[in-house]
Amino acid sequence: MKRQYSNSLSYRNAEANDSEALTAFTKNEFGERWLPSIRSGFSKIEIPIFLARKNDEIIGFACFDVVRNEKGLFGPMGTAETNRVKGGYAIRTLSMIGRKRIVV
């Protein structure tokens, strides 16, 4: 699912070919502590990661069901420091796909 909010800002589900770029983004913005969760997400058939992109560059992400491979756990999530503003796309989308309970 892709949503375009302006000419330069969009949100979509991650795809397998996003792995390298998201790994680099995560490492540069937040260090290495979330990399195991990112790898866990990309190891699944349906990748439980949302991406925020601005001008085709990743500026944020949100994972679910990757921590301890447990359904219903949301996170990690992060936004580039230069782009931190009010959001909520990932939480709204999880609700739309039927999640009754989300633990952050």
Backbone as JSON Lines, residues from 0, in Angstrom:
{"i":0,"aa":"M","n":[0.84,-1.16,0.0],"ca":[0.0,0.0,0.0],"c":[0.9,1.24,0.0]}
{"i":1,"aa":"K","n":[0.65,2.15,-0.93],"ca":[1.44,3.38,-1.01],"c":[0.49,4.56,-0.9]}
{"i":2,"aa":"R","n":[0.89,5.53,-0.11],"ca":[0.12,6.76,0.02],"c":[1.03,7.93,-0.26]}
{"i":3,"aa":"Q","n":[0.59,8.78,-1.15],"ca":[1.35,9.98,-1.51],"c":[0.68,11.15,-0.81]}
{"i":4,"aa":"Y","n":[1.43,11.87,0.02],"ca":[0.86,13.0,0.74],"c":[1.26,14.34,0.16]}
{"i":5,"aa":"S","n":[2.25,14.37,-0.63],"ca":[2.66,15.58,-1.35],"c":[3.53,15.11,-2.51]}
{"i":6,"aa":"N","n":[4.02,16.03,-3.27],"ca":[4.89,15.65,-4.38],"c":[6.17,14.99,-3.89]}
{"i":7,"aa":"S","n":[6.58,15.29,-2.67],"ca":[7.86,14.78,-2.21],"c":[7.76,13.77,-1.08]}
{"i":8,"aa":"L","n":[6.59,13.62,-0.4],"ca":[6.46,12.76,0.77],"c":[5.5,11.61,0.49]}
{"i":9,"aa":"S","n":[5.97,10.37,0.77],"ca":[5.12,9.2,0.57],"c":[5.4,8.17,1.65]}
{"i":10,"aa":"Y","n":[4.42,7.28,1.85],"ca":[4.53,6.18,2.8],"c":[4.16,4.9,2.08]}
{"i":11,"aa":"R","n":[4.9,3.82,2.37],"ca":[4.57,2.54,1.74],"c":[5.18,1.4,2.54]}
{"i":12,"aa":"N","n":[4.72,0.19,2.23],"ca":[5.31,-1.01,2.82],"c":[6.69,-1.22,2.22]}
{"i":13,"aa":"A","n":[7.61,-1.68,3.05],"ca":[8.96,-1.98,2.56],"c":[8.91,-3.2,1.64]}
{"i":14,"aa":"E","n":[9.83,-3.23,0.71],"ca":[10.01,-4.36,-0.2],"c":[11.42,-4.9,-0.01]}
{"i":15,"aa":"A","n":[11.65,-6.11,-0.47],"ca":[12.95,-6.76,-0.26],"c":[14.12,-5.89,-0.74]}
{"i":16,"aa":"N","n":[13.94,-5.17,-1.83],"ca":[15.04,-4.36,-2.36],"c":[15.31,-3.09,-1.54]}
{"i":17,"aa":"D","n":[14.54,-2.85,-0.48],"ca":[14.76,-1.71,0.41],"c":[15.71,-2.03,1.56]}
{"i":18,"aa":"S","n":[16.09,-3.29,1.68],"ca":[16.87,-3.74,2.84],"c":[18.17,-2.96,3.03]}
{"i":19,"aa":"E","n":[18.96,-2.83,1.99],"ca":[20.26,-2.17,2.1],"c":[20.1,-0.7,2.49]}
{"i":20,"aa":"A","n":[19.17,0.0,1.84],"ca":[18.97,1.42,2.13],"c":[18.44,1.64,3.54]}
{"i":21,"aa":"L","n":[17.49,0.79,3.98],"ca":[16.96,0.95,5.33],"c":[18.0,0.6,6.38]}
{"i":22,"aa":"T","n":[18.8,-0.4,6.13],"ca":[19.87,-0.75,7.07],"c":[20.84,0.41,7.22]}
{"i":23,"aa":"A","n":[21.23,1.02,6.12],"ca":[22.16,2.16,6.17],"c":[21.51,3.35,6.88]}
{"i":24,"aa":"F","n":[20.26,3.64,6.57],"ca":[19.55,4.74,7.22],"c":[19.49,4.52,8.73]}
{"i":25,"aa":"T","n":[19.09,3.32,9.13],"ca":[18.96,3.02,10.55],"c":[20.29,3.14,11.27]}
{"i":26,"aa":"K","n":[21.32,2.6,10.69],"ca":[22.65,2.66,11.3],"c":[23.13,4.11,11.43]}
{"i":27,"aa":"N","n":[22.92,4.92,10.39],"ca":[23.37,6.31,10.41],"c":[22.59,7.16,11.4]}
{"i":28,"aa":"E","n":[21.29,6.94,11.51],"ca":[20.44,7.78,12.36],"c":[20.39,7.31,13.82]}
{"i":29,"aa":"F","n":[20.46,5.98,14.04],"ca":[20.17,5.45,15.37],"c":[21.23,4.49,15.91]}
{"i":30,"aa":"G","n":[22.24,4.2,15.13],"ca":[23.24,3.24,15.56],"c":[22.83,1.82,15.18]}
{"i":31,"aa":"E","n":[23.43,0.85,15.83],"ca":[23.23,-0.55,15.43],"c":[22.2,-1.32,16.25]}
{"i":32,"aa":"R","n":[21.65,-0.72,17.3],"ca":[20.79,-1.48,18.21],"c":[19.52,-2.02,17.57]}
{"i":33,"aa":"W","n":[19.01,-1.38,16.51],"ca":[17.78,-1.84,15.88],"c":[18.03,-2.71,14.65]}
{"i":34,"aa":"L","n":[19.26,-2.91,14.26],"ca":[19.55,-3.68,13.05],"c":[19.04,-5.12,13.12]}
{"i":35,"aa":"P","n":[19.13,-5.82,14.26],"ca":[18.55,-7.17,14.3],"c":[17.05,-7.18,14.0]}
{"i":36,"aa":"S","n":[16.33,-6.18,14.47],"ca":[14.89,-6.11,14.18],"c":[14.63,-5.83,12.7]}
{"i":37,"aa":"I","n":[15.45,-4.98,12.1],"ca":[15.32,-4.7,10.67],"c":[15.57,-5.98,9.87]}
{"i":38,"aa":"R","n":[16.63,-6.7,10.22],"ca":[16.93,-7.97,9.53],"c":[15.79,-8.97,9.71]}
{"i":39,"aa":"S","n":[15.23,-9.04,10.92],"ca":[14.11,-9.94,11.19],"c":[12.94,-9.61,10.27]}
{"i":40,"aa":"G","n":[12.65,-8.33,10.12],"ca":[11.54,-7.92,9.25],"c":[11.75,-8.33,7.81]}
{"i":41,"aa":"F","n":[12.97,-8.16,7.31],"ca":[13.25,-8.5,5.91],"c":[13.35,-10.01,5.69]}
{"i":42,"aa":"S","n":[13.4,-10.79,6.75],"ca":[13.45,-12.24,6.59],"c":[12.05,-12.85,6.4]}
{"i":43,"aa":"K","n":[11.02,-12.06,6.57],"ca":[9.65,-12.55,6.47],"c":[9.13,-12.43,5.04]}
{"i":44,"aa":"I","n":[8.17,-13.28,4.7],"ca":[7.57,-13.23,3.36],"c":[6.84,-11.91,3.18]}
{"i":45,"aa":"E","n":[5.98,-11.54,4.13],"ca":[5.32,-10.24,4.12],"c":[6.1,-9.35,5.08]}
{"i":46,"aa":"I","n":[6.83,-8.41,4.56],"ca":[7.74,-7.59,5.35],"c":[6.93,-6.61,6.22]}
{"i":47,"aa":"P","n":[7.04,-6.74,7.55],"ca":[6.24,-5.9,8.44],"c":[6.93,-4.58,8.78]}
{"i":48,"aa":"I","n":[7.28,-3.86,7.74],"ca":[7.97,-2.58,7.9],"c":[7.32,-1.56,6.96]}
{"i":49,"aa":"F","n":[7.05,-0.38,7.5],"ca":[6.57,0.74,6.7],"c":[7.73,1.71,6.5]}
{"i":50,"aa":"L","n":[7.75,2.36,5.35],"ca":[8.78,3.35,5.06],"c":[8.13,4.71,4.81]}
{"i":51,"aa":"A","n":[8.8,5.74,5.28],"ca":[8.45,7.12,4.92],"c":[9.59,7.6,4.03]}
{"i":52,"aa":"R","n":[9.22,8.18,2.9],"ca":[10.22,8.65,1.95],"c":[9.93,10.09,1.58]}
{"i":53,"aa":"K","n":[10.99,10.84,1.42],"ca":[10.87,12.23,0.95],"c":[11.86,12.38,-0.19]}
{"i":54,"aa":"N","n":[11.34,12.79,-1.34],"ca":[12.18,12.91,-2.54],"c":[12.96,11.62,-2.79]}
{"i":55,"aa":"D","n":[12.3,10.48,-2.65],"ca":[12.86,9.14,-2.89],"c":[13.94,8.71,-1.9]}
{"i":56,"aa":"E","n":[14.13,9.45,-0.82],"ca":[15.08,9.06,0.22],"c":[14.3,8.62,1.46]}
{"i":57,"aa":"I","n":[14.75,7.55,2.11],"ca":[14.11,7.11,3.35],"c":[14.34,8.16,4.42]}
{"i":58,"aa":"I","n":[13.24,8.59,5.06],"ca":[13.36,9.54,6.17],"c":[12.79,8.96,7.46]}
{"i":59,"aa":"G","n":[12.2,7.75,7.37],"ca":[11.66,7.13,8.56],"c":[11.17,5.73,8.27]}
{"i":60,"aa":"F","n":[10.93,4.98,9.35],"ca":[10.43,3.62,9.22],"c":[9.66,3.25,10.48]}
{"i":61,"aa":"A","n":[8.86,2.23,10.36],"ca":[8.16,1.66,11.52],"c":[8.01,0.17,11.28]}
{"i":62,"aa":"C","n":[8.37,-0.62,12.28],"ca":[8.26,-2.08,12.2],"c":[7.15,-2.56,13.13]}
{"i":63,"aa":"F","n":[6.63,-3.72,12.84],"ca":[5.73,-4.4,13.76],"c":[5.96,-5.9,13.62]}
{"i":64,"aa":"D","n":[5.68,-6.62,14.69],"ca":[5.82,-8.09,14.71],"c":[7.26,-8.56,14.52]}
{"i":65,"aa":"V","n":[8.26,-7.72,14.78],"ca":[9.65,-8.15,14.6],"c":[10.38,-8.36,15.93]}
{"i":66,"aa":"V","n":[9.99,-7.65,16.98],"ca":[10.64,-7.81,18.27],"c":[10.2,-9.15,18.85]}
{"i":67,"aa":"R","n":[11.16,-10.0,19.09],"ca":[10.9,-11.37,19.57],"c":[9.95,-12.13,18.65]}
{"i":68,"aa":"N","n":[9.8,-11.65,17.39],"ca":[8.87,-12.25,16.42],"c":[7.47,-12.4,17.01]}
{"i":69,"aa":"E","n":[7.09,-11.45,17.85],"ca":[5.8,-11.53,18.54],"c":[4.78,-10.61,17.87]}
{"i":70,"aa":"K","n":[3.65,-11.2,17.48],"ca":[2.58,-10.41,16.86],"c":[2.04,-9.4,17.87]}
{"i":71,"aa":"G","n":[1.78,-8.2,17.37],"ca":[1.18,-7.17,18.2],"c":[2.18,-6.2,18.81]}
{"i":72,"aa":"L","n":[3.47,-6.5,18.72],"ca":[4.46,-5.57,19.24],"c":[4.86,-4.6,18.13]}
{"i":73,"aa":"F","n":[4.74,-3.32,18.4],"ca":[5.06,-2.28,17.43],"c":[6.43,-1.71,17.75]}
{"i":74,"aa":"G","n":[7.26,-1.59,16.75],"ca":[8.58,-1.02,16.95],"c":[9.63,-2.02,16.49]}
{"i":75,"aa":"P","n":[10.82,-1.53,16.32],"ca":[11.22,-0.15,16.5],"c":[10.68,0.74,15.38]}
{"i":76,"aa":"M","n":[10.72,2.04,15.65],"ca":[10.34,3.02,14.65],"c":[11.26,4.22,14.82]}
{"i":77,"aa":"G","n":[11.49,4.92,13.75],"ca":[12.34,6.09,13.84],"c":[12.19,6.99,12.65]}
{"i":78,"aa":"T","n":[12.42,8.26,12.89],"ca":[12.37,9.28,11.85],"c":[13.68,10.05,11.88]}
{"i":79,"aa":"A","n":[14.19,10.38,10.73],"ca":[15.41,11.18,10.65],"c":[15.23,12.44,11.49]}
{"i":80,"aa":"E","n":[16.26,12.8,12.21],"ca":[16.17,13.95,13.12],"c":[15.66,15.2,12.42]}
{"i":81,"aa":"T","n":[16.06,15.39,11.18],"ca":[15.67,16.6,10.44],"c":[14.21,16.56,9.97]}
{"i":82,"aa":"N","n":[13.52,15.45,10.15],"ca":[12.15,15.31,9.66],"c":[11.14,14.94,10.74]}
{"i":83,"aa":"R","n":[11.48,15.12,11.98],"ca":[10.57,14.73,13.07],"c":[9.45,15.74,13.23]}
{"i":84,"aa":"V","n":[8.26,15.3,12.85],"ca":[7.03,16.09,12.97],"c":[5.9,15.14,13.34]}
{"i":85,"aa":"K","n":[4.72,15.67,13.56],"ca":[3.56,14.84,13.9],"c":[3.28,13.85,12.78]}
{"i":86,"aa":"G","n":[3.07,12.59,13.13],"ca":[2.83,11.55,12.13],"c":[1.72,10.62,12.57]}
{"i":87,"aa":"G","n":[1.89,9.34,12.38],"ca":[0.92,8.36,12.81],"c":[0.46,7.41,11.72]}
{"i":88,"aa":"Y","n":[1.06,7.46,10.55],"ca":[0.65,6.59,9.45],"c":[0.69,5.12,9.82]}
{"i":89,"aa":"A","n":[1.77,4.68,10.45],"ca":[1.93,3.25,10.74],"c":[0.86,2.76,11.71]}
{"i":90,"aa":"I","n":[0.59,3.49,12.77],"ca":[-0.42,3.08,13.74],"c":[-1.8,3.04,13.08]}
{"i":91,"aa":"R","n":[-2.14,4.06,12.29],"ca":[-3.45,4.06,11.6],"c":[-3.56,2.86,10.66]}
{"i":92,"aa":"T","n":[-2.5,2.53,9.93],"ca":[-2.55,1.41,8.99],"c":[-2.72,0.09,9.72]}
{"i":93,"aa":"L","n":[-2.03,-0.11,10.83],"ca":[-2.21,-1.35,11.6],"c":[-3.65,-1.48,12.06]}
{"i":94,"aa":"S","n":[-4.26,-0.4,12.45],"ca":[-5.67,-0.43,12.84],"c":[-6.56,-0.82,11.66]}
{"i":95,"aa":"M","n":[-6.25,-0.27,10.48],"ca":[-7.05,-0.57,9.28],"c":[-6.94,-2.03,8.87]}
{"i":96,"aa":"I","n":[-5.8,-2.69,9.17],"ca":[-5.67,-4.1,8.78],"c":[-6.17,-5.03,9.87]}
{"i":97,"aa":"G","n":[-6.85,-4.45,10.88],"ca":[-7.54,-5.29,11.85],"c":[-6.85,-5.51,13.18]}
{"i":98,"aa":"R","n":[-5.75,-4.85,13.44],"ca":[-5.1,-5.02,14.73],"c":[-5.93,-4.35,15.8]}
{"i":99,"aa":"K","n":[-6.38,-5.12,16.79],"ca":[-7.18,-4.59,17.88],"c":[-6.31,-4.05,19.01]}
{"i":100,"aa":"R","n":[-5.07,-4.56,19.1],"ca":[-4.18,-4.19,20.19],"c":[-2.78,-3.99,19.63]}
{"i":101,"aa":"I","n":[-2.18,-2.87,19.97],"ca":[-0.82,-2.56,19.51],"c":[-0.02,-2.13,20.73]}
{"i":102,"aa":"V","n":[1.08,-2.79,20.99],"ca":[1.94,-2.45,22.11],"c":[3.16,-1.74,21.57]}
{"i":103,"aa":"V","n":[3.4,-0.52,22.05],"ca":[4.56,0.26,21.6],"c":[5.61,0.22,22.67]}
